[in-house]
Short mmCIF file of C-alpha atoms in Angstrom, two decimals:
data_model
loop_
_atom_site.label_atom_id
_atom_site.label_comp_id
_atom_site.label_asym_id
_atom_site.label_seq_id
_atom_site.Cartn_x
_atom_site.Cartn_y
_atom_site.Cartn_z
CA MET A 1 -0.52 -0.16 0.21
CA ARG A 2 1.61 2.94 -1.00
CA ALA A 3 1.67 5.58 1.34
CA ARG A 4 1.11 9.83 0.01
CA ALA A 5 1.42 12.96 2.74
CA ASP A 6 -1.12 14.84 0.46
CA TRP A 7 -3.83 12.33 0.12
CA PRO A 8 -6.63 12.69 3.05
CA PRO A 9 -7.77 9.48 3.61
CA PRO A 10 -9.95 8.46 0.82
CA ARG A 11 -14.27 7.90 1.53
CA PRO A 12 -14.97 4.20 1.12
CA ALA A 13 -16.93 4.27 -2.45
CA ARG A 14 -20.23 4.15 -3.05
CA ARG A 15 -20.69 -0.08 -4.36
CA ARG A 16 -17.58 -1.22 -1.41
CA ALA A 17 -19.56 -2.59 1.47
CA GLY A 18 -17.08 -1.85 3.94
CA SER A 19 -16.88 1.25 5.85
CA GLY A 20 -14.38 2.64 8.81
CA VAL A 21 -11.64 1.88 9.36
CA ALA A 22 -11.52 -1.46 6.75
CA GLY A 23 -13.34 0.26 3.66
CA ALA A 24 -10.72 2.91 4.14
CA ALA A 25 -8.21 0.45 4.28
CA MET A 26 -9.72 -1.38 0.91
CA ALA A 27 -9.84 1.88 -0.72
CA ALA A 28 -6.38 2.81 0.03
CA ALA A 29 -5.24 -0.21 -1.28
CA ALA A 30 -7.46 -0.24 -4.35
CA ALA A 31 -5.43 3.43 -5.39
CA GLY A 32 -2.75 1.89 -5.27
CA ASP A 33 -4.03 -0.88 -8.08
CA ASP A 34 -4.62 2.95 -10.35
CA LYS A 35 -2.63 2.88 -13.55
CA VAL A 36 -3.26 5.75 -16.37
CA SER A 37 -3.08 5.70 -20.27
CA VAL A 38 -2.32 8.21 -21.75
CA LEU A 39 -3.15 8.49 -24.90
CA LEU A 40 -1.02 10.75 -27.42
CA PRO A 41 -1.67 10.52 -30.64
CA THR A 42 1.02 12.57 -32.90
CA TYR A 43 1.69 13.74 -36.45
CA ASN A 44 4.68 15.87 -36.66
CA GLU A 45 5.14 16.51 -33.07
CA ARG A 46 9.07 15.66 -33.33
CA GLU A 47 10.58 18.74 -31.51
CA ASN A 48 7.58 18.70 -28.85
CA LEU A 49 7.58 15.10 -27.79
CA PRO A 50 10.07 14.35 -26.24
CA LEU A 51 8.99 17.44 -24.29
CA VAL A 52 5.85 16.53 -23.23
CA VAL A 53 7.05 12.60 -22.41
CA TRP A 54 8.94 13.96 -20.19
CA LEU A 55 6.51 16.66 -18.26
CA LEU A 56 4.55 13.31 -17.75
CA ALA A 57 7.33 11.24 -16.63
CA ARG A 58 8.05 13.78 -13.96
CA SER A 59 4.60 14.71 -13.25
CA PHE A 60 3.66 10.67 -12.42
CA GLU A 61 6.46 10.52 -10.72
CA THR A 62 5.38 12.93 -8.39
CA SER A 63 2.26 11.90 -7.62
CA GLY A 64 2.77 8.93 -8.24
CA TYR A 65 0.31 6.78 -10.21
CA ASN A 66 0.68 4.16 -12.22
CA PHE A 67 1.38 4.84 -16.07
CA GLU A 68 1.14 4.63 -19.73
CA VAL A 69 1.97 6.72 -22.40
CA ILE A 70 1.01 5.36 -25.23
CA ILE A 71 1.98 7.33 -28.72
CA ILE A 72 -0.20 6.74 -31.81
CA ASP A 73 1.85 8.69 -34.97
CA ASP A 74 -0.32 8.80 -37.99
CA GLY A 75 3.30 8.48 -40.52
CA SER A 76 4.63 11.84 -39.40
CA PRO A 77 7.52 12.83 -41.68
CA ASP A 78 9.35 14.56 -39.98
CA GLY A 79 11.22 11.82 -37.50
CA THR A 80 8.67 12.21 -34.68
CA GLN A 81 8.64 7.74 -35.26
CA GLU A 82 12.75 8.04 -34.33
CA VAL A 83 12.89 10.58 -31.63
CA ALA A 84 9.69 7.84 -30.31
CA GLU A 85 11.35 5.36 -30.66
CA GLN A 86 14.76 6.52 -28.76
CA LEU A 87 12.02 7.87 -25.73
CA VAL A 88 11.55 4.40 -25.39
CA LYS A 89 15.16 3.29 -25.02
CA ILE A 90 15.52 6.37 -22.03
CA TYR A 91 11.88 5.15 -20.55
CA GLY A 92 11.26 1.61 -21.00
CA PRO A 93 8.58 0.23 -22.94
CA ASP A 94 6.80 -0.50 -20.67
CA LYS A 95 5.76 3.27 -20.41
CA ILE A 96 6.44 4.32 -23.69
CA LEU A 97 3.83 2.28 -25.99
CA LEU A 98 4.54 3.36 -30.11
CA ARG A 99 1.61 1.88 -31.43
CA PRO A 100 2.29 4.21 -35.12
CA ARG A 101 -0.17 3.81 -38.24
CA ALA A 102 0.66 4.38 -41.88
CA LYS A 103 -0.79 8.15 -42.00
CA LYS A 104 -2.92 10.37 -41.17
CA LEU A 105 -6.71 8.51 -40.50
CA GLY A 106 -8.23 11.27 -37.54
CA LEU A 107 -8.04 11.15 -34.08
CA GLY A 108 -11.56 9.07 -33.30
CA THR A 109 -9.73 5.79 -35.24
CA ALA A 110 -6.57 7.21 -33.72
CA TYR A 111 -8.02 6.79 -29.79
CA ILE A 112 -9.71 3.71 -30.35
CA HIS A 113 -6.66 2.11 -31.89
CA GLY A 114 -4.48 3.37 -28.53
CA MET A 115 -7.49 2.22 -26.57
CA LYS A 116 -6.80 -1.53 -27.71
CA HIS A 117 -3.28 -1.38 -25.89
CA ALA A 118 -4.14 0.67 -23.22
CA THR A 119 -3.59 -1.32 -19.13
CA GLY A 120 -5.04 0.90 -17.34
CA ASN A 121 -7.99 1.48 -15.49
CA PHE A 122 -8.16 5.89 -16.49
CA ILE A 123 -7.35 7.29 -19.86
CA VAL A 124 -6.32 10.38 -20.75
CA ILE A 125 -6.42 11.64 -24.06
CA MET A 126 -5.14 15.08 -24.25
CA ASP A 127 -2.59 17.51 -27.16
CA ALA A 128 1.41 16.35 -27.86
CA ASP A 129 1.69 19.36 -28.74
CA LEU A 130 2.73 21.63 -25.40
CA SER A 131 -0.51 23.29 -24.87
CA HIS A 132 -1.88 20.92 -22.11
CA HIS A 133 0.36 20.37 -19.44
CA PRO A 134 1.03 17.05 -17.23
CA LYS A 135 0.64 18.36 -13.74
CA PHE A 136 -3.03 19.13 -14.29
CA ILE A 137 -3.24 14.81 -14.22
CA ALA A 138 -3.03 14.21 -10.78
CA GLU A 139 -5.45 16.62 -10.39
CA PHE A 140 -7.73 15.16 -12.91
CA ILE A 141 -7.03 11.65 -10.38
CA ARG A 142 -7.96 13.62 -7.26
CA LYS A 143 -11.76 15.31 -8.53
CA GLN A 144 -12.01 11.68 -10.04
CA LYS A 145 -11.56 10.26 -6.81
CA GLU A 146 -13.79 13.07 -4.88
CA GLY A 147 -16.98 12.42 -6.45
CA ASN A 148 -15.87 9.52 -8.36
CA PHE A 149 -17.10 10.59 -11.90
CA ASP A 150 -16.80 8.80 -15.53
CA ILE A 151 -14.95 11.78 -17.33
CA VAL A 152 -13.09 14.19 -15.89
CA SER A 153 -12.80 17.07 -18.27
CA GLY A 154 -10.57 20.45 -18.66
CA THR A 155 -11.56 23.43 -18.47
CA ARG A 156 -10.59 26.83 -19.61
CA TYR A 157 -13.63 28.48 -19.22
CA LYS A 158 -14.14 27.84 -14.89
CA GLY A 159 -12.22 29.12 -12.12
CA ASN A 160 -8.24 30.85 -12.41
CA GLY A 161 -8.45 28.67 -15.54
CA GLY A 162 -7.77 30.82 -19.27
CA VAL A 163 -6.05 30.42 -21.44
CA TYR A 164 -2.08 32.65 -22.76
CA GLY A 165 -1.47 33.11 -26.31
CA TRP A 166 -4.85 34.20 -27.70
CA ASP A 167 -5.65 37.86 -28.95
CA LEU A 168 -9.68 39.54 -28.15
CA LYS A 169 -10.93 38.19 -31.49
CA ARG A 170 -9.37 35.15 -30.54
CA LYS A 171 -11.42 34.73 -27.77
CA LEU A 172 -14.70 35.95 -28.78
CA ILE A 173 -14.92 34.38 -31.22
CA SER A 174 -14.72 30.70 -28.41
CA ARG A 175 -16.53 32.78 -25.40
CA GLY A 176 -18.61 33.42 -29.11
CA ALA A 177 -18.83 29.35 -29.89
CA ASN A 178 -18.80 28.45 -26.12
CA PHE A 179 -21.89 31.00 -25.53
CA ILE A 180 -24.46 29.33 -28.46
CA THR A 181 -23.77 25.94 -28.06
CA GLN A 182 -24.60 25.73 -23.84
CA VAL A 183 -27.65 26.86 -25.22
CA LEU A 184 -28.20 24.70 -27.81
CA LEU A 185 -27.17 21.78 -26.36
CA ARG A 186 -27.10 21.80 -22.10
CA PRO A 187 -24.97 20.27 -21.82
CA GLY A 188 -23.92 20.56 -18.23
CA ALA A 189 -20.42 20.18 -18.27
CA SER A 190 -18.56 24.41 -18.71
CA ASP A 191 -15.82 23.22 -21.72
CA LEU A 192 -17.20 21.65 -24.88
CA THR A 193 -14.90 21.87 -27.38
CA GLY A 194 -11.42 20.79 -24.95
CA SER A 195 -9.42 17.72 -25.52
CA PHE A 196 -8.07 17.40 -21.81
CA ARG A 197 -10.13 14.71 -20.50
CA LEU A 198 -9.85 11.80 -18.54
CA TYR A 199 -11.70 8.66 -19.00
CA ARG A 200 -12.36 5.18 -16.90
CA LYS A 201 -11.78 3.07 -19.20
CA GLU A 202 -15.00 1.03 -20.09
CA VAL A 203 -16.44 4.98 -20.44
CA LEU A 204 -14.19 5.80 -23.35
CA GLN A 205 -14.54 2.42 -25.53
CA LYS A 206 -18.55 3.10 -24.86
CA LEU A 207 -18.57 6.12 -25.61
CA MET A 208 -16.38 5.11 -29.00
CA GLU A 209 -18.37 3.25 -29.84
CA LYS A 210 -21.24 5.75 -30.90
CA CYS A 211 -19.65 8.33 -31.72
CA VAL A 212 -18.70 9.85 -35.76
CA SER A 213 -18.30 13.89 -35.96
CA LYS A 214 -14.51 14.69 -36.58
CA GLY A 215 -12.58 17.69 -35.42
CA TYR A 216 -13.72 19.50 -32.70
CA VAL A 217 -17.02 18.43 -32.35
CA PHE A 218 -16.57 15.24 -31.95
CA GLN A 219 -14.56 15.92 -28.23
CA MET A 220 -18.15 18.05 -28.17
CA GLU A 221 -20.27 14.69 -29.26
CA MET A 222 -18.34 12.82 -26.77
CA ILE A 223 -19.72 15.05 -23.68
CA VAL A 224 -22.79 15.24 -24.82
CA ARG A 225 -23.44 11.25 -25.31
CA ALA A 226 -22.43 11.11 -21.77
CA ARG A 227 -24.60 12.92 -20.10
CA GLN A 228 -27.15 11.26 -22.70
CA LEU A 229 -26.12 7.22 -21.35
CA GLY A 230 -25.79 9.25 -17.73
CA TYR A 231 -22.87 9.28 -16.80
CA THR A 232 -21.24 11.77 -14.75
CA ILE A 233 -18.71 14.42 -15.67
CA GLY A 234 -16.62 15.98 -13.49
CA GLU A 235 -14.44 19.14 -13.87
CA VAL A 236 -10.95 21.25 -13.38
CA PRO A 237 -9.63 24.30 -14.97
CA ILE A 238 -6.25 23.86 -16.46
CA SER A 239 -4.77 26.59 -18.62
CA PHE A 240 -4.26 26.21 -22.34
CA VAL A 241 -0.91 27.49 -23.73
CA ASP A 242 -1.22 28.73 -27.06
CA ARG A 243 1.96 28.44 -29.08
CA VAL A 244 0.97 27.62 -32.65
CA TYR A 245 -2.03 30.25 -33.12
CA GLY A 246 0.90 32.55 -34.13
CA GLU A 247 0.76 30.03 -37.27
CA SER A 248 -2.83 28.74 -37.91
CA LYS A 249 -5.20 31.32 -37.15
CA LEU A 250 -9.17 29.48 -37.00
CA GLY A 251 -10.24 30.22 -40.57
CA GLY A 252 -13.25 30.69 -41.48
CA ASN A 253 -14.03 27.36 -42.89
CA GLU A 254 -13.05 26.15 -39.15
CA ILE A 255 -16.10 27.95 -38.45
CA VAL A 256 -18.45 26.68 -40.44
CA SER A 257 -18.00 22.84 -39.93
CA PHE A 258 -18.33 23.26 -36.32
CA LEU A 259 -21.89 25.53 -36.33
CA LYS A 260 -23.01 22.46 -38.88
CA GLY A 261 -21.31 19.71 -36.51
CA LEU A 262 -23.09 21.78 -33.74
CA LEU A 263 -26.19 21.86 -35.85
CA THR A 264 -26.21 18.28 -36.31
CA LEU A 265 -25.57 17.19 -32.59
CA PHE A 266 -28.67 19.27 -31.93
CA ALA A 267 -31.07 17.86 -34.37
CA THR A 268 -30.34 14.81 -33.06
CA THR A 269 -29.02 14.63 -29.85
CA MET B 1 -36.42 13.44 -27.51
CA THR B 2 -33.80 15.73 -29.03
CA LYS B 3 -32.33 18.61 -27.94
CA LEU B 4 -34.51 20.23 -31.29
CA GLY B 5 -37.36 17.90 -30.50
CA GLN B 6 -37.26 19.58 -27.19
CA TRP B 7 -37.58 23.18 -28.50
CA LEU B 8 -40.15 22.62 -31.32
CA TRP B 9 -42.59 21.14 -27.68
CA GLY B 10 -41.54 24.26 -26.01
CA LEU B 11 -42.40 26.91 -28.76
CA ALA B 12 -44.97 24.64 -29.97
CA LEU B 13 -47.50 25.57 -26.29
CA LEU B 14 -45.56 28.67 -25.23
CA GLY B 15 -46.67 29.92 -29.32
CA SER B 16 -50.15 28.34 -29.24
CA ALA B 17 -51.02 30.13 -25.79
CA TRP B 18 -49.57 33.54 -27.16
CA ALA B 19 -51.50 33.24 -30.34
CA ALA B 20 -54.94 31.83 -28.55
CA LEU B 21 -54.61 35.14 -25.63
CA ALA B 22 -53.24 37.50 -28.20
CA LEU B 23 -54.94 36.36 -31.62
CA GLY B 24 -58.16 35.30 -31.27
CA PRO B 25 -60.05 32.93 -29.51
CA LEU B 26 -60.19 33.92 -25.59
CA GLY B 27 -60.38 37.67 -27.20
CA PRO B 28 -63.09 39.51 -25.97
CA ARG B 29 -62.41 37.53 -22.30
CA VAL B 30 -58.94 39.42 -21.61
CA PRO B 31 -58.55 43.42 -20.87
CA PRO B 32 -57.65 45.73 -23.47
CA PRO B 33 -53.71 46.68 -21.04
CA CYS B 34 -53.03 43.23 -21.28
CA ARG B 35 -53.99 42.55 -25.06
CA GLN B 36 -50.79 45.16 -25.36
CA VAL B 37 -48.50 44.04 -24.10
CA LEU B 38 -49.39 40.41 -25.31
CA LEU B 39 -49.18 41.77 -28.73
CA PRO B 40 -45.20 42.10 -28.78
CA LEU B 41 -44.63 40.04 -25.94
CA PRO B 42 -42.39 37.66 -29.23
CA VAL B 43 -40.09 39.92 -30.03
CA TYR B 44 -39.98 41.65 -26.48
CA LEU B 45 -38.61 38.28 -24.83
CA LEU B 46 -36.55 38.34 -28.74
CA VAL B 47 -34.93 41.79 -28.03
CA ALA B 48 -34.63 40.94 -23.87
CA PHE B 49 -32.92 37.18 -24.82
CA GLY B 50 -30.06 38.72 -27.35
CA CYS B 51 -29.46 41.65 -25.17
CA TYR B 52 -28.96 38.58 -22.00
CA SER B 53 -26.37 36.88 -24.67
CA LEU B 54 -24.41 40.39 -25.53
CA ALA B 55 -24.41 40.82 -21.81
CA THR B 56 -22.59 37.15 -20.42
CA VAL B 57 -20.57 36.53 -23.85
CA GLY B 58 -19.18 40.12 -22.78
CA TYR B 59 -18.83 39.63 -19.78
CA ARG B 60 -17.35 36.00 -20.28
CA LEU B 61 -14.85 37.62 -22.65
CA ALA B 62 -13.53 40.48 -20.45
CA THR B 63 -13.43 37.85 -17.53
CA PHE B 64 -11.05 34.84 -19.53
CA ASN B 65 -8.32 34.56 -17.40
CA ASP B 66 -4.65 34.94 -19.79
CA CYS B 67 -2.77 32.54 -18.28
CA GLU B 68 0.76 34.71 -18.20
CA GLU B 69 2.13 32.42 -15.19
CA ALA B 70 1.34 29.18 -16.75
CA ALA B 71 3.18 29.68 -20.03
CA ALA B 72 6.59 31.80 -17.88
CA GLU B 73 6.36 28.31 -16.02
CA LEU B 74 5.91 26.48 -19.38
CA ARG B 75 9.26 28.08 -20.57
CA GLU B 76 11.43 27.32 -17.32
CA HIS B 77 10.34 23.66 -17.27
CA ILE B 78 10.63 22.78 -21.10
CA GLY B 79 14.55 24.70 -20.58
CA ALA B 80 15.05 21.73 -18.31
CA ALA B 81 13.29 19.35 -20.27
CA ARG B 82 16.05 19.57 -22.74
CA ALA B 83 18.05 19.45 -20.39
CA ASP B 84 17.66 15.99 -19.06
CA LEU B 85 17.45 14.60 -22.46
CA ARG B 86 20.24 15.65 -23.63
CA ARG B 87 21.60 14.19 -19.96
CA ARG B 88 20.02 11.14 -20.80
CA GLY B 89 21.42 10.43 -24.57
CA LEU B 90 18.13 12.10 -26.27
CA ARG B 91 19.37 13.61 -29.61
CA PHE B 92 16.44 16.31 -30.57
#
């Protein structure tokens, strides 16, 4: 059984028969069995991948959780896979799993592909471009334990969550789109298009069967379907550091496809 | 029921209530001052919702946190990461 100085005595989980000291001991023992699988779909992330993996390894060492990182590279031409192989040598093949694909096939299928090899009971999805900082994963887990949530979603819009590197126009589009989404879908989560989340493995597997959209709308659909299926969602404020914005502005095309996707979800869920 | 279905259902309910009271059949039963308010009510509500939307989005835009410390911390961590990885043998 692992002892952690910052860990408050766990409340007996809902489905456990034991309570009091015996229940707490059982819960603590179970916490020692937790393993987090981080799914990292990558495309041309040769520069950022080693940094993300280093940050992940360090934050898991600090928090004490068992972990693995599954890198799903879609045939990047910039040498991402070669860097990934070096990381396997440094951290060990039990911690870094390479599950590449031949070409760019999209996020949804990348998650499905990655999950087949995941041995953790928690799955974390995040961006590999350093916009998401791995330090929040420990907070996700803490939140999950707090309320036994099925999903914990990082939110940029509540608490001290926020964004770095966005100008007024980008922020306005973000808040405007989120407002329309809240009015139409009433989703019960403040950040629908965010992609930094923790799922219980069975929950993610169930959701992947049902979700069909692409891009931003895919992340939205996950939350909407989760609510339909009665899953509980907790939120943790996160900071999103956008270093890419200068290169990839939010174009008219993306806005149009977002609205189309939103209206589709409105009409079908 | 889909969200669209809920909206249509709600609009149909409120719409028919409004039409019944403001436009016709129950006409004589409704006192004149009420009718004066009732008739343009949908437009009033639309405008009110428009104002609420603008105010809400404006407020959220103004209070959108800028994570300066997060960016600085990330830069620090990147430096540490590069140094440590180089030590461990990673060739960038």
